Structure formats: structure tokens, C-alpha cells
Coordinates of C-alpha atoms and ligand atoms in Angstrom, one line a residue:
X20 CA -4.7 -5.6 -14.2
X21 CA -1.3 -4.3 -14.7
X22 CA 1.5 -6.8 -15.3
X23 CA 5.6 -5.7 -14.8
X24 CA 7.6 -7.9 -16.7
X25 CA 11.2 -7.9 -16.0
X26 CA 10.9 -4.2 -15.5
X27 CA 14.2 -2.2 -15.2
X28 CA 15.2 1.3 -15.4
X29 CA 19.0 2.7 -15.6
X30 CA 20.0 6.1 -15.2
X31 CA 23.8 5.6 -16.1
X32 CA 25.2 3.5 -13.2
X33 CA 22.2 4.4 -10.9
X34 CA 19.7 1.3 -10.9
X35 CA 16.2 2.6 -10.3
X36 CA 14.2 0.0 -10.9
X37 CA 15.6 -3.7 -11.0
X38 CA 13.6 -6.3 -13.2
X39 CA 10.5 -6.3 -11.2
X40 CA 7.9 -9.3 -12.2
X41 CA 4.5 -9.1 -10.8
X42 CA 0.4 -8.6 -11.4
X43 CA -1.4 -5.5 -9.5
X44 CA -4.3 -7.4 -10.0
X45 CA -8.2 -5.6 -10.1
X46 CA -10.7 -6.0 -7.1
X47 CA -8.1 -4.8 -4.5
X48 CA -5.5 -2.1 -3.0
X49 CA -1.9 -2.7 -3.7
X50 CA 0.0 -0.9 -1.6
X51 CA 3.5 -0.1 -2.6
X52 CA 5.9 0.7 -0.1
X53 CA 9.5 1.4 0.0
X54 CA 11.7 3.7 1.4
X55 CA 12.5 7.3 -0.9
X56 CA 14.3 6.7 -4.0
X57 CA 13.3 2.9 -3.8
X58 CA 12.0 3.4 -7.3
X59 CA 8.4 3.8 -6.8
X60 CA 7.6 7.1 -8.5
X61 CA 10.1 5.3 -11.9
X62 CA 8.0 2.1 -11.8
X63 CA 4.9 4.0 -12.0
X64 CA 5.8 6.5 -14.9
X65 CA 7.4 3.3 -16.6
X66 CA 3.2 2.2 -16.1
X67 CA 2.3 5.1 -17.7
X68 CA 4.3 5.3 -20.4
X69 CA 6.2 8.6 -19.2
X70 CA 9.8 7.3 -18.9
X71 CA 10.9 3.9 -21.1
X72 CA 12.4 0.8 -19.9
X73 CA 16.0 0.2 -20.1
X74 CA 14.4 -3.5 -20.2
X75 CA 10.9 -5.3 -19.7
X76 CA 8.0 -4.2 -19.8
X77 CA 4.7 -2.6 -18.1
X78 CA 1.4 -4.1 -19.5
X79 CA -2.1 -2.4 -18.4
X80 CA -4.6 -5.2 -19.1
X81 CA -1.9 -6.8 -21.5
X82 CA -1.0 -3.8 -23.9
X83 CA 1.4 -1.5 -23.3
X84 CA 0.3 2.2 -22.1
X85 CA 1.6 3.5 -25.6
X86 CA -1.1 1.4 -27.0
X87 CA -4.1 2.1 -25.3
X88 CA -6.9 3.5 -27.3
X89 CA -8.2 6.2 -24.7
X90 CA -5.5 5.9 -21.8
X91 CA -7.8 8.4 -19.6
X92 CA -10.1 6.6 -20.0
X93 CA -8.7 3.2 -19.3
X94 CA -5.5 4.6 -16.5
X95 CA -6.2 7.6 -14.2
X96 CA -3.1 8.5 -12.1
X97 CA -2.1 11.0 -9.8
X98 CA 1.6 11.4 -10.2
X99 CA 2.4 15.4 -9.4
X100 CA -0.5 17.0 -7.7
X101 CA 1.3 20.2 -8.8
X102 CA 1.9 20.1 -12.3
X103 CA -1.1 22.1 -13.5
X104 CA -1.4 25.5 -14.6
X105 CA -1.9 27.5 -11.5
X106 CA -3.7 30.6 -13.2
X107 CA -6.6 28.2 -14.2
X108 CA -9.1 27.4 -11.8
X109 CA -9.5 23.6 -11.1
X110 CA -12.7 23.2 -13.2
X111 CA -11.0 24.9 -16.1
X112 CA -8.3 22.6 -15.6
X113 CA -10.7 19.9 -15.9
X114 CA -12.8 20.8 -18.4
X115 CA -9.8 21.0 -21.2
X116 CA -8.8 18.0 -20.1
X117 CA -12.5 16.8 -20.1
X118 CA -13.0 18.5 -23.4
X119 CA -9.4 17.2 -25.3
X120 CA -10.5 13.7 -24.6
X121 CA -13.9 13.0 -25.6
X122 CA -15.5 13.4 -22.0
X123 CA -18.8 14.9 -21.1
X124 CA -18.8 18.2 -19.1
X125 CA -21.1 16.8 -16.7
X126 CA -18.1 14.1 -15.6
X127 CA -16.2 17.4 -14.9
X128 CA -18.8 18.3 -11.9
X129 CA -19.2 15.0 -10.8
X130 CA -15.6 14.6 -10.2
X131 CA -15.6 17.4 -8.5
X132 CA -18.2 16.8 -6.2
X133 CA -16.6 13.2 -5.5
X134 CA -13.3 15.1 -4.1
X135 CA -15.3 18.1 -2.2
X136 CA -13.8 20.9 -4.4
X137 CA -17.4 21.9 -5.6
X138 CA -17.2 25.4 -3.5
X139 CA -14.1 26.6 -4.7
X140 CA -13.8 24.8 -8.4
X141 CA -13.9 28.5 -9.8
X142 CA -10.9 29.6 -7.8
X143 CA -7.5 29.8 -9.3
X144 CA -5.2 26.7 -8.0
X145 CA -2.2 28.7 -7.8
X146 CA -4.2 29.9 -4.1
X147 CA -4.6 25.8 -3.4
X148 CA -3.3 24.1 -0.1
X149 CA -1.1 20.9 -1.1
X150 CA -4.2 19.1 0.1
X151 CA -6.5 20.9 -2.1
X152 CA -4.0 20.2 -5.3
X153 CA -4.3 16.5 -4.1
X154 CA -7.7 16.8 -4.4
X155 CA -7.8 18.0 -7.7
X156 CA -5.3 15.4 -8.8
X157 CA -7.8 12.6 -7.7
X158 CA -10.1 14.1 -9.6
X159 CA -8.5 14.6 -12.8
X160 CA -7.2 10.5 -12.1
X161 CA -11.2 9.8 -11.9
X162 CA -12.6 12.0 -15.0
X163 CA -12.2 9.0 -17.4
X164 CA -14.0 6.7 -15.0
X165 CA -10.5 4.6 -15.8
X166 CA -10.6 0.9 -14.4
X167 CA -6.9 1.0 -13.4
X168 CA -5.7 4.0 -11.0
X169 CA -2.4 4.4 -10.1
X170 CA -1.8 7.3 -7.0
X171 CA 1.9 8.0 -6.2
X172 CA 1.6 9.3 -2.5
X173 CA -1.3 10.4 -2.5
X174 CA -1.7 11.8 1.0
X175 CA 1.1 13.4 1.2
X176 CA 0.6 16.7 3.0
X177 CA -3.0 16.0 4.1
X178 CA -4.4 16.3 6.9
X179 CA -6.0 13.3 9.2
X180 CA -9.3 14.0 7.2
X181 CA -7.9 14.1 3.7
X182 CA -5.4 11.0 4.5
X183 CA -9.0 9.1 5.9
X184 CA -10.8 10.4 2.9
X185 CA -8.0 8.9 0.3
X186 CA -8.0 5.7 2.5
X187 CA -12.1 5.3 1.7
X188 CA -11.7 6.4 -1.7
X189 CA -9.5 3.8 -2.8
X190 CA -11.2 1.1 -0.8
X191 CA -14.2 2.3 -2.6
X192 CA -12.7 2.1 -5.7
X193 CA -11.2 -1.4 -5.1
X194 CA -14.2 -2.6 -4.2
X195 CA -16.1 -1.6 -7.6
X196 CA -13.6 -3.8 -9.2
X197 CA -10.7 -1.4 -10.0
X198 CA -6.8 -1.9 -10.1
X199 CA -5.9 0.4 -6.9
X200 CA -1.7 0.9 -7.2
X201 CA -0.7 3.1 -4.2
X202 CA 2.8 4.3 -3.2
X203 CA 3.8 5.6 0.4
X204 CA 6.6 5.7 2.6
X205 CA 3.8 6.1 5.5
X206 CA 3.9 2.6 6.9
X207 CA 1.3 3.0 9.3
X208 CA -1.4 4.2 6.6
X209 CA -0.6 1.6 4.7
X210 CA -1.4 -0.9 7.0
X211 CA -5.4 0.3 7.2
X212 CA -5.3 0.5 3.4
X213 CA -3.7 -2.1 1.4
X214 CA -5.2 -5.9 0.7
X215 CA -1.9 -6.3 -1.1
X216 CA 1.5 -5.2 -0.9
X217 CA 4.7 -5.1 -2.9
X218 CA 7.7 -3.7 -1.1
X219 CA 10.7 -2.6 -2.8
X220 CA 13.9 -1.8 -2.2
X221 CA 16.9 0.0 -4.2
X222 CA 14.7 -1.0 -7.0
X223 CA 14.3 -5.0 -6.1
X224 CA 11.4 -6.5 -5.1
X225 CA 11.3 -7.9 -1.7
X226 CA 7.7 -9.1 -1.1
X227 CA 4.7 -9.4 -2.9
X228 CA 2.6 -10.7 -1.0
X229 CA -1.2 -10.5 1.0
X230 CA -0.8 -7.7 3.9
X231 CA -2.7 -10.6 6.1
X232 CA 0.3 -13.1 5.9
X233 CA 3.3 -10.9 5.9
X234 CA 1.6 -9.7 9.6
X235 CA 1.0 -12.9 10.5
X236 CA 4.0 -14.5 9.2
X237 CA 6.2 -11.9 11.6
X238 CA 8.1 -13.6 14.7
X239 CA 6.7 -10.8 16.7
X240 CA 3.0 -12.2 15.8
X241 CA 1.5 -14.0 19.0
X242 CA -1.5 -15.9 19.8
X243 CA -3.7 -15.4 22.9
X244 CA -5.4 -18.1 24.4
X245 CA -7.3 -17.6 28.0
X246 CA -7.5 -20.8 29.4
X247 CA -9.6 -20.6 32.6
X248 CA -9.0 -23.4 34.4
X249 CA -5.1 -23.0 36.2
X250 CA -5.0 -27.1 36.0
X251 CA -5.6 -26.8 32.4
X252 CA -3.1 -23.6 31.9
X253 CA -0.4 -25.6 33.4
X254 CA -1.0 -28.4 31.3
X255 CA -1.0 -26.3 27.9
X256 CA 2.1 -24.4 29.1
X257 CA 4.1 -27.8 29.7
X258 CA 3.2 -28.9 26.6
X259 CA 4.1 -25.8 24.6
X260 CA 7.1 -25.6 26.6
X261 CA 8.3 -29.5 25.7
X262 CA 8.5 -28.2 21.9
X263 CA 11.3 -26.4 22.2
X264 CA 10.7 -23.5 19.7
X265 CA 7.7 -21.8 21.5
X266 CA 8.0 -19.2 23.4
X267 CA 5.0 -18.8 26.1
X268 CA 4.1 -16.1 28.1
X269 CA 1.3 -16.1 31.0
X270 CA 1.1 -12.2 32.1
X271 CA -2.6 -12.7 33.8
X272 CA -2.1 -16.4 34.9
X273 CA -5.1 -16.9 32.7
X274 CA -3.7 -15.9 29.9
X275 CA -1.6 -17.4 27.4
X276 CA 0.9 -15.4 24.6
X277 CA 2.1 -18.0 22.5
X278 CA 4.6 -17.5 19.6
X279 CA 5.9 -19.7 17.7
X280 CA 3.2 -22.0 16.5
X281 CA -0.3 -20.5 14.9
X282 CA -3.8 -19.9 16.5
X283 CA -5.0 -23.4 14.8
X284 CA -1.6 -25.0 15.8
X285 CA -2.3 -24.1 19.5
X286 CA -6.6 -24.6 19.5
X287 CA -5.9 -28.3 18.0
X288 CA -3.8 -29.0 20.6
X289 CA -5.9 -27.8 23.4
X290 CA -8.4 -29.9 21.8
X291 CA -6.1 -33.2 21.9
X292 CA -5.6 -32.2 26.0
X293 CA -9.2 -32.0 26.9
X294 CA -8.4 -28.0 27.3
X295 CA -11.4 -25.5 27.8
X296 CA -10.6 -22.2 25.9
X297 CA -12.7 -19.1 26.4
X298 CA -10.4 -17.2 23.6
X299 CA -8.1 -18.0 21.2
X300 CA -6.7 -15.5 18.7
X301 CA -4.0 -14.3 16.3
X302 CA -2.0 -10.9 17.1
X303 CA -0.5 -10.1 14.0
X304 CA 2.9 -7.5 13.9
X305 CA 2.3 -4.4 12.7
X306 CA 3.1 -3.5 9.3
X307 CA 6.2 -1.4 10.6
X308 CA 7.7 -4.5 12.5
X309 CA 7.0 -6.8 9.6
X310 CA 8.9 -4.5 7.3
X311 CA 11.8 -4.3 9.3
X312 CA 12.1 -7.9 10.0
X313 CA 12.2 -8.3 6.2
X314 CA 14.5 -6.1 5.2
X315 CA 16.6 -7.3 8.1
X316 CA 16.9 -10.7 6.5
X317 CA 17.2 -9.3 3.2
X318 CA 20.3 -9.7 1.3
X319 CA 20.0 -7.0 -1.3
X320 CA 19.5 -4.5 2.0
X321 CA 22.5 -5.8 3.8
X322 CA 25.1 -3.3 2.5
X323 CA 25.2 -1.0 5.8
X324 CA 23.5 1.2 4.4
X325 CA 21.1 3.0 7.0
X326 CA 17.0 3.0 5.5
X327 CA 15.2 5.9 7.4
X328 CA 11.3 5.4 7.1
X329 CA 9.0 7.9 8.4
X330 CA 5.6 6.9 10.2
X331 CA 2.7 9.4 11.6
X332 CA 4.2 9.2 14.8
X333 CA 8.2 10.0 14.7
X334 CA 11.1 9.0 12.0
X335 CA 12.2 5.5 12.6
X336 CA 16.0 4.8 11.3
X337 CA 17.0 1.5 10.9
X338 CA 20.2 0.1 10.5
X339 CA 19.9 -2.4 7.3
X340 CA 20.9 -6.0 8.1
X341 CA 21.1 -4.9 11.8
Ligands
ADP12 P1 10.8 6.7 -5.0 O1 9.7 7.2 -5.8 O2 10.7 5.3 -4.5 O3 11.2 7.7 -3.9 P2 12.3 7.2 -7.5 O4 11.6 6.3 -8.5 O5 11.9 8.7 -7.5 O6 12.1 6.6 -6.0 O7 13.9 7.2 -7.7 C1 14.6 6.0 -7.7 C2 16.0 6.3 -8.0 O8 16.2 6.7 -9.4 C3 16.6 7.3 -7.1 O9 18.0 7.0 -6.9 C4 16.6 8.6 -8.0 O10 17.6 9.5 -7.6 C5 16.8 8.0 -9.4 N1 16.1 8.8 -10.4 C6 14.8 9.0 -10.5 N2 14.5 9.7 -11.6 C7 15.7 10.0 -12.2 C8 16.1 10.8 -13.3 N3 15.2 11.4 -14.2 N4 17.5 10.9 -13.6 C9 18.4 10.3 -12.8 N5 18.1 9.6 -11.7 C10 16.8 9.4 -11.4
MG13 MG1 8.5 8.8 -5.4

């Protein structure tokens, strides 16, 4: 687990990070998303111990990274893919880091092997693609077998595979147990990888929350119901309607988009009508949505500043507190 206690970093007026309190607990992906210069990339060298706190404090399983016996092998990060020697190959890379902390050669080849760089381990890394150097950061985070791993974009300039192989990685590596802490600005990636997220902005927290209840919790989520008798449809519709605060939609005339009241809200009261449903479920927002509807209704955001956030698909700029 790592625990962020009040955590705050100054750099003369500039606040970077802004007394963030919160557990990235083990077991699960935390995703954490904000747009650039947020304060991601502070928080997590705060974790690691590579920039201090003006105030607070980061905690990895209670001590602070400073602390740690064996930090590689109780932390593996992947800050700066590129920061590594480029005349060495990436197995000599490896193997002096291997070989300066205690770790068996053989971890070396078995890390390698884990991030498919096996065929060309004896190459120089100065001749690597980004991706490749992403690679090799993963598997210099994984040569200490570390129980927390913190990645800070990691699938930045991958390609669909690499960004899919990250995405199963980490899942893998949550589900064995592990503390997963993941920045991107790449909402839509985020959505198929994080259990839990923690948005920021200009160094505030804004959520922290399950990815499951910030989509459902959207006013763009909607429930569909298929109601297939018209008699029955008309009846639900009415009494929807009567509430006031529902909005209902019929675009098949059997049917039903409901917002404004939850998928057990709506199948308990087709069950007080009489009302035979052949489908009933939620349609949560997408992760994109949810984040602007947030930071909408934020009130740190709501200085007029514009927030541009890039997705896989095109740029989307939003005016804050629009
Ligand atoms: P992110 O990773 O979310 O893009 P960063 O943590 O890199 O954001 O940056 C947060 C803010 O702190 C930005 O305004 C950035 O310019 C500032 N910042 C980061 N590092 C330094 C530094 N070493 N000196 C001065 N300002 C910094
Ligand atoms: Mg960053």
C-alpha cells in the first residue's frame, strides 16, 4: 500500500502538488489521471523518494521510501524510460543493476523474457524505439520482484500492441496482489485499465474513487429496459414521467432509456406495476464524459482556464467550468 499524507510540493509560487491524502491500496490498478503538469510525475518521485515534500508525506507500506531496506526490491517504477546509458545494451543495463542490489542473474533473463526483449537484450539501447526503451523500463521496475509498482505513462509512444501488452501486465500484476499506480493523460486506456482512480488537477485531488461508480454516477449514464408488451411500456413511461426528474426515452417503442433513477430503481418499480421485462441494464458514461462532468462542477477548475486532454482518437479541449 502506499499512503499520501497531506502531500504538497512547492516550486517557489508554482504549487505542484497540493496536500493530497489517500491509500493506493494492493490487489488493484489505480489509475491516475490528470491533465499535463497536474502534478502526476511530482507525486510519484515524492513516492519514491526523488524530490522532498515541501509538506506531508508519502508512506510505501507505512515507511517512508528513504527507509526501505531494499527499495528495488520492495518499489519498482518506471519513471524515464530514457534515462539509461545508451551505449549499454539492455541486459548490461540490467545486470549492474541486478548485480548492485543483491539480485540473481537469472531474474535478469526472466525479466527480459516477461517484456519480449529476449532477441535483442545484447543490442545497444541507444538503437531502441521509445517502445523498446518502455520495455526495458518495465523490466528494470520488475527485476526486484517489488510488491508496489509505480509506472508514470507507461504507454506513451507504443503502439496498439505494446499499450494492450502494458494494459495485461498491470492487470496481471494487480491480480497477484501488487500495488499497480499508473499515470496517463490517455483517458480512453484508462478506462479498460483502472479498478481505481484518483484524478487530479493543478495538484488537488478531485476524486478518488472506484472507476465503476464515477461511470455510473455520470448524468449521461442511462438504463435500458425492453419492455415488450406496448400496454406495459406505456404504463412504465407514465410513471417515470410523473416523477418529475427522469428523463425517458423510447427510440424502438420497445425500448426504454431511462436516466435519472438506477437500473434497481427502475426493475423495482416494474415489479410494483405487474411489468414484464426482457432486459434491464445500466449504461455507464464513458470515462471521458465522467471526467469532464467533474471537472465542470469543480471549483478548483473553475478559473477559465482551458484543460486540453488528449484521447486515442483526436485532442479534446475543454473549457473548465464551461
Ligand atoms: P504531470 O506529470 O501531471 O504532467 P508534473 O508533476 O510534471 O505534472 O508538474 C506539475 C507542475 O510542477 C507543473 O506546473 C510543472 O511545471 C511544475 N514542476 C515540475 N517539476 C518542476 C521542477 N523541478 N521545477 C519547477 N517546477 C516544476
Ligand atoms: Mg508527468
Amino acid at each position: 500500500m502506499i499512503t499520501l499524507r497531506g502531500l504538497t510540493k512547492r516550486y517557489g509560487d508554482i504549487v505542484a502538488v497540493d496536500g493530497l491524502t489517500l491509500d493506493i491500496k494492493e490487489g488493484q490498478v489505480t489509475g491516475f489521471l490528470g491533465p499535463n503538469g497536474a502534478g502526476k510525475s511530482t507525486t510519484m518521485r515524492m513516492i519514491l523518494g526523488l524530490d522532498h515534500p515541501s509538506e506531508g508525506e508519502a508512506l510505501i507500506d507505512g515507511k517512508p521510501y528513504s527507509s526501505l531496506r531494499h527499495p528495488i526490491r520492495e518499489v519498482g517504477a518506471l519513471l524515464d524510460a530514457k534515462a539509461l546509458h545508451p551505449a549499454r545494451s539492455a541486459r548490461a543495463h540490467l545486470v549492474s543493476q541486478a548485480r548492485s542490489n543483491g539480485i540473481p542473474l537469472s531474474r535478469v533473463d526472466e525479466v527480459l523474457e516477461t517484456v519480449g526483449l529476449t532477441k535483442v537484450a545484447r543490442r545497444r539501447a541507444g538503437a531502441f524505439s521509445l517502445g523498446m526503451y518502455q520495455r526495458l523500463g518495465v523490466a528494470g521496475a520488475l527485476l526486484g520482484d517489488p510488491k508496489v509498482l509505480i509506472f508514470d505513462e507507461p504507454v506513451n509512444g507504443l503502439d496498439p500492441d505494446g499499450v494492450r501488452w502494458v494494459r495485461e501486465l498491470v492487470r496481471s500484476l494487480a491480480a497477484e496482489g501488487r500495488t499497480v499506480f499508473l499515470s496517463s493523460h490517455l483517458m480512453s486506456e484508462m478506462q479498460l485499465t483502472a479498478d481505481q482512480l484518483v484524478i487530479i488537477g493543478r495538484g488537488k485531488l478531485l476524486a478518488d474513487t472506484p472507476m465503476a461508480d464515477l461511470l455510473a454516477s455520470s448524468s449521461l449514464a442511462s438504463v435500458r429496459v425492453r419492455v415488450p408488451s406496448a400496454e406495459d411500456l406505456r404504463m412504465m413511461v407514465d410513471q417515470l414521467l410523473s416523477y418529475g426528474d427522469v428523463q425517458v426515452e423510447s427510440p424502438t417503442g420497445e425500448d426504454l432509456v431511462v436516466k435519472g433513477r438506477s437500473a434497481e430503481e427502475v426493475g423495482d418499480l416494474a415489479h410494483r406495476l405487474g411489468v414484464r421485462l426482457h432486459e434491464l441494464r445500466t449504461v455507464s458514461a464513458s470515462l471521458e464524459q465522467a471526467y469532464m462532468e467533474l471537472t465542470a462542477q469543480s471549483v478548483e477548475y473553475g478559473t477559465g482556464n482551458t484543460t486540453v486532454f488528449e484521447t486515442t482518437d483526436s485532442p479534446v479541449a475543454q473549457k473548465a467550468g464551461a
